């Protein structure tokens, strides 16, 4: 444990960034933060330690750089970024600036001769403008800038990017950068979010011959870096290191890394010790249909459709590395964390997760494993979304196939039992996030069904299409293994499901498209057991087959 990282601010800290010398007009000097000296923007100065500034090249709103403002105070006093300008009595001025929130637990307030409007702290991952129209009552010097306020959820350290204060001194803004050179190969996007000790982090990217083609180090704390990498078709190894030995997530900040091609995750992570290595291959798209295939994984399926496509996909994804049922706990610990909704690193449970509000139920990885349970929230276990009784019980590799097994509340999992998924008319039970058990309605099935919330219906549909494909060689024999399995399966190896099930799954697949949560989990499953879900990578395959 890095004891040196465990300091906390216990007093109200005043932070003032002021102009070294007053300007002679209402124009703000170095308003776009292009000029820096020793990690300090020219014409600005910090006089306290509650916030720290650093220059970043991404994200930027104007020019080639912006200011990264790391807010460190546990309670804000005068966490101000200001500059003194001269105004003329009777004249009106439009002052504005752009801010970029990363976590959403700090808000910025515009200061123009007094405190004015706030930013929207919930608008994260994008630039937003704060503007105020000011009329000078007399000719005088006034202060213009920002103050930062913590909100609920502030953990004592958060980055806000600031750029393009106006009206600015045009002499401090350099000419625009030359247009980027077009990449004629693969444009891979690299994103690195550093933890509280970024100086310990370094990375390199090696090709198949072991040559280093890209690398990076010397980063600022709690900062997001993005870079476009132009890479030729090849097999690459991404190596990330932490000199202290505790990775970049999650005990000392929520660091992470990700490489993507056309929004398809190639490798990602953040939880490791001294070093982590992950491999990916860049090749041609063999899917012939608009989905993403950055690795050439589906090349042999190019041009196929119908059940011929399904059979070829079976050939591609069969024979995965079965890790066993016990190993699923470690998969959940490493990959089934909430890094998309509350981003609080708790276990992501699809039966209690509330995508648009605070969760009622939260589980700590490992510590809250089931165990016995009496009510929702007692513990989490391993849910076979495709019930194991349907394929005959603890039969491998189905029993341990991570593509259809995810973390879920033990109590709610027991309520779901082995009932089919469907749409509920009259609910006999409803979980904290709105998942329901009850009588089916409007789906041409009259039994009891379990209905997940809309956010995860497409995930379920694509899991079922995966099961129909991965186990094409044995699925026809599952129909009579259980009564509920008989209601869902039709005893064939091609269509696999009863008509009401096919119609329901296709509708859910369309209504809830593939999202980042599902893409990340598909990549994690691939790294874990060596095969992918084709319907996450290529959603269009569903219509081509069914």
XYZ file of C-alpha atoms in Angstrom:
546
model
C 0.000 0.000 0.000
C 1.287 3.472 -0.874
C 1.072 5.147 2.478
C 2.388 8.354 1.031
C -0.767 8.625 -1.031
C -3.166 8.659 1.868
C -2.950 12.349 2.752
C -6.184 14.313 2.956
C -6.885 18.035 3.214
C -8.604 18.807 6.507
C -8.747 22.604 6.395
C -10.437 25.006 4.056
C -7.824 25.978 1.493
C -7.904 29.206 -0.481
C -6.490 29.008 -3.970
C -6.038 32.111 -6.079
C -4.604 32.269 -9.545
C -3.960 35.892 -10.311
C -2.335 37.867 -13.085
C 1.263 38.801 -12.436
C 0.684 42.290 -13.782
C -2.669 43.973 -14.586
C -3.633 44.102 -18.247
C -4.298 47.416 -19.929
C -7.600 46.445 -21.558
C -10.492 44.059 -21.105
C -8.614 41.489 -23.136
C -7.532 38.492 -21.074
C -3.863 37.674 -21.431
C -3.014 34.062 -22.376
C -6.725 33.249 -22.360
C -6.204 30.025 -24.310
C -3.363 28.769 -22.093
C -0.879 28.388 -24.940
C 2.158 29.785 -23.113
C 3.649 27.956 -20.117
C 6.780 28.122 -18.021
C 7.653 25.322 -15.582
C 4.105 23.937 -15.423
C 2.674 27.429 -14.856
C 0.668 29.276 -17.518
C 2.303 32.576 -18.403
C 0.628 35.615 -16.848
C -1.138 33.463 -14.257
C 0.107 32.355 -10.857
C -1.054 30.019 -8.124
C -0.650 31.160 -4.535
C -1.919 28.074 -2.735
C -1.831 24.262 -2.986
C -5.530 23.506 -3.171
C -5.403 23.171 -6.939
C -2.577 22.428 -9.334
C -2.297 23.362 -12.994
C -0.666 21.504 -15.859
C -0.579 21.913 -19.609
C -2.383 19.327 -21.743
C -2.701 18.856 -25.474
C -5.987 16.976 -25.176
C -8.754 17.834 -24.744
C -8.469 21.383 -26.068
C -11.096 23.886 -27.145
C -8.830 26.439 -28.784
C -5.249 26.403 -30.081
C -2.904 23.602 -29.131
C -3.189 23.349 -25.351
C -5.510 23.804 -22.390
C -5.146 24.004 -18.603
C -5.740 20.898 -16.524
C -6.978 22.064 -13.124
C -6.663 19.335 -10.476
C -8.983 20.310 -7.612
C -7.609 18.748 -4.431
C -9.387 20.458 -1.569
C -11.851 18.399 0.448
C -13.801 21.605 1.196
C -13.504 24.582 -1.112
C -12.569 27.995 0.155
C -11.104 30.247 -2.509
C -10.284 27.739 -5.238
C -10.103 30.538 -7.736
C -8.574 30.944 -11.168
C -8.505 34.685 -11.830
C -6.952 37.518 -13.790
C -7.198 41.290 -13.472
C -8.375 43.297 -16.486
C -9.098 46.965 -17.093
C -12.601 48.070 -18.150
C -14.048 51.414 -19.276
C -17.087 52.915 -17.593
C -20.310 52.497 -19.554
C -18.860 49.860 -21.860
C -20.363 46.339 -22.110
C -18.245 43.191 -22.325
C -19.113 39.551 -22.972
C -16.856 37.374 -20.829
C -16.876 33.625 -21.293
C -14.802 30.506 -20.856
C -15.031 26.808 -21.681
C -14.768 24.001 -19.129
C -14.620 20.223 -19.462
C -15.750 18.076 -16.509
C -14.284 14.586 -16.093
C -16.136 13.018 -13.148
C -18.966 15.462 -12.461
C -18.332 15.991 -8.756
C -16.897 19.515 -9.088
C -18.644 22.504 -10.660
C -17.122 25.734 -11.967
C -18.567 29.226 -11.360
C -17.725 32.183 -13.589
C -16.315 35.213 -11.770
C -16.708 38.642 -13.435
C -16.355 41.373 -10.805
C -18.346 39.003 -8.570
C -19.647 35.435 -8.751
C -21.905 34.655 -11.734
C -23.327 31.509 -13.366
C -22.335 27.878 -12.767
C -21.290 25.131 -15.150
C -23.346 21.949 -15.353
C -21.149 19.441 -13.531
C -23.249 16.515 -14.795
C -22.263 17.302 -18.376
C -19.030 15.284 -18.445
C -16.704 14.306 -21.257
C -17.418 17.393 -23.379
C -16.778 21.118 -23.521
C -19.398 23.563 -22.248
C -19.392 27.352 -22.231
C -20.121 29.710 -19.337
C -20.958 33.285 -20.395
C -21.792 36.570 -18.651
C -22.639 39.996 -20.123
C -20.970 42.705 -18.016
C -21.422 46.496 -18.141
C -18.789 48.523 -16.294
C -20.185 51.070 -13.842
C -16.944 53.051 -14.022
C -13.445 52.807 -15.442
C -11.570 50.420 -13.167
C -9.721 47.139 -12.788
C -11.864 44.043 -12.204
C -11.132 40.372 -11.675
C -12.319 37.730 -14.109
C -12.010 33.956 -13.722
C -13.459 30.837 -12.140
C -14.085 29.339 -8.734
C -14.419 25.585 -8.216
C -16.968 24.008 -5.871
C -17.170 20.390 -4.758
C -20.501 18.585 -5.034
C -21.865 15.306 -3.688
C -19.501 12.446 -4.464
C -16.300 14.516 -4.541
C -13.440 12.232 -3.500
C -10.827 14.896 -2.806
C -9.240 14.905 -6.252
C -10.823 15.733 -9.598
C -9.641 17.255 -12.863
C -11.464 20.017 -14.733
C -10.050 21.261 -18.037
C -10.265 24.984 -18.797
C -9.653 26.750 -22.110
C -10.460 29.788 -24.225
C -11.234 32.661 -21.857
C -12.562 35.554 -23.949
C -12.161 38.312 -24.888
C -8.516 37.214 -25.114
C -5.303 38.830 -26.210
C -4.883 37.581 -29.755
C -1.113 38.005 -29.571
C -0.900 35.097 -27.128
C -2.716 32.641 -29.396
C -0.401 30.839 -31.831
C -1.428 30.032 -35.394
C -3.548 26.915 -35.824
C -1.641 23.641 -36.140
C -1.119 22.179 -39.614
C -3.782 19.767 -40.804
C -3.123 16.212 -39.617
C -1.570 13.738 -41.992
C -4.124 11.188 -43.149
C -3.381 7.722 -41.863
C -3.389 5.210 -44.703
C -3.331 2.234 -42.302
C -5.235 1.636 -39.019
C -6.054 4.686 -36.902
C -6.067 3.319 -33.356
C -7.211 5.624 -30.560
C -5.226 5.396 -27.331
C -6.724 6.722 -24.092
C -4.914 6.803 -20.749
C -6.467 8.038 -17.499
C -3.758 8.403 -14.864
C -4.112 7.742 -11.139
C -2.834 9.874 -8.267
C 0.792 8.891 -8.963
C 1.152 9.152 -12.722
C 4.950 9.444 -12.584
C 5.013 5.697 -11.847
C 3.201 4.837 -15.095
C 4.824 4.017 -18.421
C 3.791 2.003 -21.465
C 5.060 0.734 -24.789
C 3.595 -0.909 -27.870
C 5.633 -3.588 -29.636
C 5.042 -5.228 -33.003
C 5.358 -8.945 -33.748
C 9.120 -8.578 -34.232
C 9.480 -7.106 -30.736
C 10.243 -3.591 -31.962
C 8.799 -0.715 -29.927
C 6.595 1.390 -32.225
C 5.077 3.695 -29.575
C 5.659 4.460 -25.892
C 4.812 6.992 -23.216
C 5.754 8.166 -19.715
C 6.089 11.310 -17.606
C 2.382 11.935 -17.134
C 0.508 14.298 -14.770
C -1.699 12.962 -11.979
C -5.429 12.309 -12.517
C -5.342 13.438 -16.132
C -6.870 12.009 -19.297
C -4.570 11.664 -22.311
C -5.668 10.689 -25.803
C -3.530 9.975 -28.857
C -4.128 8.677 -32.378
C -1.773 5.891 -33.410
C -1.336 5.050 -37.088
C -0.533 1.328 -37.121
C 0.074 -1.156 -39.933
C -1.572 -4.584 -40.031
C 0.371 -6.659 -37.523
C 0.170 -8.378 -34.151
C 0.964 -5.992 -31.298
C 1.716 -6.357 -27.605
C 0.676 -3.494 -25.344
C 2.770 -3.357 -22.156
C 1.888 -1.038 -19.273
C 4.036 -0.788 -16.137
C 3.709 0.725 -12.681
C 7.034 1.209 -10.908
C 5.446 0.981 -7.449
C 3.635 -2.250 -8.252
C -0.039 -1.454 -7.645
C -1.279 -0.668 -11.162
C -3.332 2.432 -11.924
C -6.685 1.362 -10.470
C -8.355 1.373 -8.076
C -6.861 2.005 -4.618
C -5.088 5.238 -5.541
C -7.359 6.713 -8.184
C -9.483 5.378 -11.021
C -6.838 5.053 -13.717
C -7.447 3.076 -16.889
C -6.167 2.500 -20.413
C -7.932 1.631 -23.640
C -7.003 1.157 -27.282
C -9.862 1.209 -29.779
C -10.329 0.947 -33.532
C -13.558 2.387 -34.930
C -14.992 2.409 -31.382
C -14.209 -1.325 -30.991
C -12.124 -2.048 -27.903
C -8.864 -3.825 -28.717
C -7.406 -3.967 -25.206
C -8.296 -2.214 -21.957
C -7.643 -2.422 -18.241
C -6.152 -0.695 -15.226
C -6.001 -3.276 -12.451
C -2.614 -4.987 -12.361
C 0.498 -5.021 -10.185
C 3.925 -4.224 -11.665
C 3.110 -4.865 -15.298
C 0.370 -6.030 -17.648
C 0.739 -7.254 -21.242
C -2.103 -7.664 -23.730
C -1.994 -8.633 -27.375
C -4.163 -7.699 -30.355
C -4.007 -8.156 -34.106
C -4.931 -5.612 -36.757
C -6.244 -6.994 -40.030
C -9.019 -6.709 -42.575
C -12.761 -6.731 -41.869
C -14.128 -10.118 -42.829
C -17.667 -9.559 -41.635
C -19.056 -8.010 -44.828
C -21.734 -6.004 -43.106
C -20.787 -2.866 -41.226
C -19.833 -4.331 -37.865
C -16.395 -4.071 -36.318
C -13.736 -6.724 -36.856
C -10.397 -5.166 -35.957
C -8.582 -8.493 -35.659
C -9.694 -10.372 -38.762
C -11.373 -12.799 -36.369
C -14.388 -13.360 -38.650
C -12.532 -13.372 -41.974
C -13.668 -16.914 -42.849
C -17.319 -15.824 -42.530
C -17.067 -13.140 -45.226
C -19.900 -13.256 -47.758
C -21.971 -15.873 -45.915
C -25.543 -15.539 -44.687
C -28.315 -17.674 -43.238
C -27.470 -20.858 -41.392
C -24.248 -21.236 -43.384
C -23.037 -18.064 -41.657
C -24.163 -19.382 -38.289
C -22.307 -22.668 -38.813
C -19.131 -20.849 -39.816
C -19.396 -18.643 -36.735
C -19.723 -21.821 -34.676
C -16.461 -23.040 -36.179
C -14.776 -19.745 -35.292
C -15.906 -19.523 -31.654
C -16.004 -23.201 -30.591
C -13.248 -24.890 -28.613
C -12.728 -21.985 -26.231
C -10.494 -22.334 -23.191
C -12.756 -23.561 -20.388
C -11.450 -22.036 -17.148
C -13.861 -23.822 -14.803
C -16.708 -22.606 -12.618
C -14.578 -21.425 -9.662
C -12.552 -19.100 -11.884
C -15.697 -17.056 -12.613
C -15.251 -15.294 -9.264
C -11.933 -13.873 -10.419
C -13.477 -12.784 -13.740
C -16.184 -10.885 -11.848
C -13.578 -9.356 -9.542
C -11.487 -8.129 -12.448
C -14.037 -7.275 -15.154
C -17.566 -7.008 -13.707
C -17.127 -3.608 -12.101
C -19.294 -0.510 -12.516
C -17.051 1.734 -14.589
C -19.898 2.983 -16.810
C -22.820 4.183 -14.641
C -21.961 5.389 -11.094
C -18.323 4.518 -11.850
C -17.876 3.527 -8.206
C -16.027 0.247 -8.838
C -18.767 -1.850 -7.211
C -19.875 -5.106 -8.798
C -22.106 -4.465 -11.827
C -25.322 -6.425 -11.170
C -27.813 -6.258 -14.037
C -30.728 -7.105 -11.742
C -30.133 -4.132 -9.393
C -28.183 -1.607 -11.503
C -30.033 1.695 -12.023
C -28.496 3.291 -15.125
C -29.974 6.745 -14.541
C -29.926 7.134 -10.754
C -28.124 5.991 -7.622
C -28.259 2.247 -7.005
C -30.261 0.996 -4.027
C -28.047 -2.100 -3.836
C -24.235 -2.112 -4.042
C -21.819 -5.025 -3.784
C -18.116 -4.995 -2.969
C -16.152 -7.433 -5.124
C -15.033 -10.609 -3.338
C -16.265 -9.507 0.104
C -19.948 -9.726 -0.843
C -19.880 -13.070 -2.637
C -22.740 -15.456 -1.727
C -23.163 -17.029 0.846
C -26.654 -17.270 2.000
C -29.254 -14.596 1.340
C -32.657 -13.620 2.670
C -33.385 -10.355 0.891
C -32.108 -8.396 -2.079
C -28.722 -6.829 -1.323
C -27.351 -9.624 0.881
C -24.762 -10.920 -1.609
C -24.027 -11.549 -5.288
C -23.523 -14.812 -7.125
C -22.992 -16.193 -10.644
C -26.130 -16.058 -12.789
C -26.550 -18.464 -15.710
C -28.635 -16.205 -17.945
C -29.173 -19.357 -20.016
C -30.198 -21.646 -17.112
C -27.966 -24.672 -16.589
C -30.990 -26.958 -16.174
C -31.758 -26.293 -19.848
C -28.545 -28.031 -20.930
C -28.602 -30.754 -18.277
C -26.998 -29.215 -15.190
C -23.315 -28.789 -14.389
C -22.167 -29.817 -17.835
C -18.975 -28.281 -19.221
C -18.114 -26.143 -21.017
C -21.610 -24.578 -20.894
C -21.650 -24.443 -17.090
C -18.567 -22.183 -16.985
C -18.928 -20.218 -20.244
C -18.513 -16.603 -19.140
C -20.360 -15.232 -22.168
C -23.701 -16.171 -20.575
C -22.770 -15.917 -16.878
C -22.721 -12.598 -15.065
C -22.794 -11.250 -11.543
C -26.269 -10.892 -10.028
C -27.960 -10.406 -6.688
C -28.349 -13.852 -5.118
C -31.896 -13.240 -3.914
C -33.088 -11.873 -7.282
C -31.267 -14.662 -9.102
C -33.226 -17.167 -7.046
C -36.467 -15.365 -7.947
C -35.596 -15.580 -11.633
C -34.912 -19.316 -11.135
C -34.898 -21.013 -14.560
C -37.923 -19.175 -15.972
C -37.622 -17.894 -19.555
C -36.903 -14.250 -20.215
C -39.939 -12.381 -21.479
C -42.221 -9.398 -20.950
C -44.348 -9.280 -17.804
C -47.975 -8.227 -17.689
C -48.706 -8.724 -13.980
C -45.621 -8.777 -11.733
C -45.411 -10.963 -8.630
C -41.966 -9.595 -7.770
C -39.994 -6.485 -8.767
C -36.337 -5.903 -7.912
C -34.849 -2.568 -6.852
C -34.008 -1.570 -10.430
C -37.333 -2.666 -11.917
C -36.548 -6.188 -13.121
C -39.801 -8.165 -12.894
C -41.074 -11.689 -12.422
C -44.648 -12.508 -13.382
C -47.115 -13.642 -15.994
C -46.094 -13.161 -19.612
C -48.011 -10.667 -21.722
C -48.090 -9.940 -25.464
C -45.351 -12.365 -26.511
C -47.373 -15.459 -27.540
C -46.343 -17.291 -24.390
C -48.599 -17.822 -21.374
C -46.193 -18.923 -18.633
C -44.159 -17.158 -15.976
C -41.250 -15.059 -17.288
C -38.514 -12.805 -15.946
C -38.097 -9.352 -17.542
C -34.815 -7.412 -17.123
C -34.810 -3.639 -17.480
C -34.601 -2.145 -20.987
C -30.898 -1.267 -20.553
C -29.938 -4.963 -20.584
C -32.528 -6.580 -22.852
C -30.300 -6.434 -25.915
C -27.449 -7.952 -23.889
C -29.679 -10.922 -23.044
C -30.767 -11.352 -26.669
C -27.191 -11.415 -27.963
C -26.208 -13.885 -25.217
C -28.944 -16.261 -26.413
C -27.886 -15.913 -30.049
C -24.332 -16.690 -28.884
C -25.479 -19.841 -27.072
C -27.391 -20.989 -30.165
C -24.214 -20.554 -32.222
C -21.458 -21.675 -29.872
C -23.300 -24.923 -29.032
C -24.799 -25.573 -32.454
C -23.365 -29.104 -32.377
C -25.301 -30.111 -29.218
C -28.177 -27.660 -28.750
C -30.729 -29.796 -30.612
C -30.577 -32.322 -27.794
C -31.404 -29.832 -25.042
C -35.120 -29.384 -25.708
C -36.291 -32.094 -23.324
C -33.766 -31.483 -20.520
C -36.295 -29.333 -18.614
C -39.850 -28.045 -18.965
C -38.869 -24.383 -19.271
C -36.102 -25.275 -21.696
C -38.715 -27.092 -23.763
C -40.819 -23.901 -23.824
C -37.881 -21.939 -25.269
C -35.997 -24.437 -27.485
C -37.437 -26.054 -30.609
C -35.127 -29.086 -30.897
C -33.222 -27.952 -34.008
C -29.592 -26.955 -34.512
C -30.337 -24.122 -36.929
C -33.236 -21.961 -35.660
C -32.786 -23.343 -32.093
C -35.607 -21.292 -30.509
C -39.393 -21.366 -30.640
C -40.949 -18.648 -32.870
C -42.095 -16.523 -29.912
C -38.541 -16.523 -28.565
C -36.959 -15.563 -31.897
C -39.405 -12.674 -32.274
C -38.765 -11.460 -28.715
C -34.965 -11.701 -28.956
C -34.826 -9.918 -32.311
C -36.993 -7.107 -30.970
C -34.848 -6.714 -27.835
C -31.729 -6.821 -30.012
C -33.035 -3.892 -32.074
C -34.429 -1.860 -29.188
C -31.266 -2.080 -27.038
C -28.241 -1.815 -29.379
C -24.717 -2.837 -28.415
C -23.136 -0.318 -26.029
C -19.735 0.261 -24.414
C -20.607 -1.914 -21.411
C -21.239 -4.880 -23.677
C -18.220 -4.242 -25.902
C -15.903 -4.062 -22.904
C -17.288 -7.292 -21.464
C -16.977 -9.076 -24.816
C -13.323 -8.080 -25.013
C -12.771 -9.193 -21.413
C -14.385 -12.562 -22.147
C -12.152 -12.951 -25.198
C -9.043 -12.297 -23.122
C -10.350 -14.642 -20.407
C -11.428 -17.701 -22.416
C -10.356 -17.064 -25.999
C -13.594 -16.616 -27.946
C -15.938 -13.739 -28.770
C -19.672 -13.135 -29.075
C -20.175 -12.511 -32.822
C -23.429 -10.625 -32.266
C -21.724 -7.977 -30.151
C -18.987 -7.454 -32.758
C -21.388 -7.719 -35.704
C -24.990 -6.935 -34.685
C -26.029 -7.279 -38.334
C -25.372 -11.029 -38.146
C -28.682 -11.484 -36.311
C -30.775 -10.424 -39.288
C -28.520 -12.330 -41.674
C -29.208 -15.579 -39.803
C -32.647 -15.288 -38.179
